[in-house]
């Protein structure tokens, strides 16, 4: 997923929704870059992977469960990303971009 600070809600591609067998909760009208669209919404449980800081012991990665979150279809180019991580998730933590070294940091 691509972190998208402009997206108010986390989005997934229609292909991913179909592949994992999601059923639509219905359509919702939203404002998108090209105007408005009526898009399917879904209720999902997600696991967000994180790398542990170097100072901690144990496995290299951990996951954060996010349960019962409503997501919406993503109509953009899905060749590289299967969705957008929106502010509904980003706002739960601290997101920092360090442009001088080309890295970003997200902590919950």
Coordinates of C-alpha atoms in Angstrom, one line a residue:
X1 CA 0.0 0.0 0.0
X2 CA 1.1 3.5 -0.7
X3 CA 0.9 6.0 2.3
X4 CA -1.4 8.8 1.1
X5 CA -1.8 11.8 3.4
X6 CA -4.4 13.2 0.9
X7 CA -6.8 10.2 1.4
X8 CA -9.2 10.5 4.3
X9 CA -10.0 6.8 4.1
X10 CA -7.9 3.7 3.4
X11 CA -8.6 2.3 0.0
X12 CA -8.0 -1.0 -1.8
X13 CA -8.0 -2.0 -5.4
X14 CA -11.1 -3.7 -6.8
X15 CA -8.8 -6.6 -7.8
X16 CA -7.6 -7.1 -4.2
X17 CA -11.2 -7.0 -2.9
X18 CA -12.1 -9.6 -5.4
X19 CA -9.0 -11.8 -4.7
X20 CA -9.6 -11.9 -1.0
X21 CA -13.4 -12.4 -1.4
X22 CA -14.8 -9.2 0.1
X23 CA -18.5 -8.4 -0.1
X24 CA -19.4 -4.8 -0.6
X25 CA -21.3 -2.9 2.1
X26 CA -22.7 -0.7 -0.6
X27 CA -21.5 2.3 -2.6
X28 CA -20.6 5.7 -1.3
X29 CA -20.3 8.9 -3.3
X30 CA -16.9 10.5 -2.8
X31 CA -14.8 13.3 -4.2
X32 CA -11.8 12.1 -6.2
X33 CA -9.1 13.9 -8.2
X34 CA -11.2 13.8 -11.4
X35 CA -14.5 14.8 -9.8
X36 CA -16.9 12.5 -8.0
X37 CA -17.4 8.7 -8.0
X38 CA -19.6 6.1 -6.5
X39 CA -17.4 3.5 -5.0
X40 CA -17.8 0.2 -3.1
X41 CA -17.0 0.1 0.6
X42 CA -15.9 -2.9 2.6
X43 CA -15.3 -3.8 6.2
X44 CA -11.9 -5.4 6.8
X45 CA -9.3 -6.5 9.4
X46 CA -5.8 -5.5 8.5
X47 CA -2.3 -6.3 9.7
X48 CA 0.2 -3.5 9.2
X49 CA 3.8 -4.7 9.2
X50 CA 6.5 -2.6 11.0
X51 CA 10.2 -3.1 11.4
X52 CA 11.3 -3.1 15.1
X53 CA 13.8 -0.4 16.1
X54 CA 17.4 -1.6 16.1
X55 CA 17.6 -1.3 19.9
X56 CA 15.0 -4.0 20.6
X57 CA 15.5 -7.7 20.7
X58 CA 13.6 -10.5 18.9
X59 CA 12.2 -10.9 15.4
X60 CA 12.9 -8.2 12.8
X61 CA 9.3 -7.4 12.1
X62 CA 6.0 -7.0 14.0
X63 CA 2.5 -6.3 12.9
X64 CA -0.2 -4.0 14.1
X65 CA -3.8 -5.4 13.9
X66 CA -6.4 -2.9 12.8
X67 CA -9.8 -4.5 13.1
X68 CA -13.3 -3.6 11.7
X69 CA -12.1 -0.7 9.5
X70 CA -14.2 0.5 6.6
X71 CA -12.2 0.8 3.4
X72 CA -13.2 2.0 -0.1
X73 CA -12.3 1.0 -3.6
X74 CA -9.2 2.6 -5.1
X75 CA -9.5 3.5 -8.8
X76 CA -5.9 4.6 -9.4
X77 CA -3.1 2.7 -11.1
X78 CA -3.0 -0.6 -9.3
X79 CA 0.1 -1.9 -11.1
X80 CA 2.4 -1.0 -8.3
X81 CA 0.1 -0.6 -5.3
X82 CA -3.0 -2.5 -4.2
X83 CA -4.3 0.4 -2.2
X84 CA -3.7 3.6 -0.3
X85 CA -3.1 3.9 3.5
X86 CA -5.3 6.9 4.4
X87 CA -5.5 9.3 7.3
X88 CA -7.9 7.0 9.1
X89 CA -4.9 4.9 9.9
X90 CA -2.1 7.5 9.7
X91 CA -3.9 9.8 12.2
X92 CA -3.5 7.0 14.8
X93 CA 0.2 7.7 15.0
X94 CA 3.1 9.9 14.1
X95 CA 4.1 10.2 10.4
X96 CA 7.4 12.0 9.6
X97 CA 9.2 12.5 6.3
X98 CA 12.9 13.1 6.4
X99 CA 13.6 14.4 2.9
X100 CA 17.3 14.8 3.4
X101 CA 17.8 11.1 3.7
X102 CA 14.8 9.9 1.6
X103 CA 13.2 8.0 4.5
X104 CA 9.9 8.2 6.2
X105 CA 8.9 7.1 9.7
X106 CA 5.6 6.0 11.0
X107 CA 5.1 5.2 14.7
X108 CA 2.0 4.1 16.6

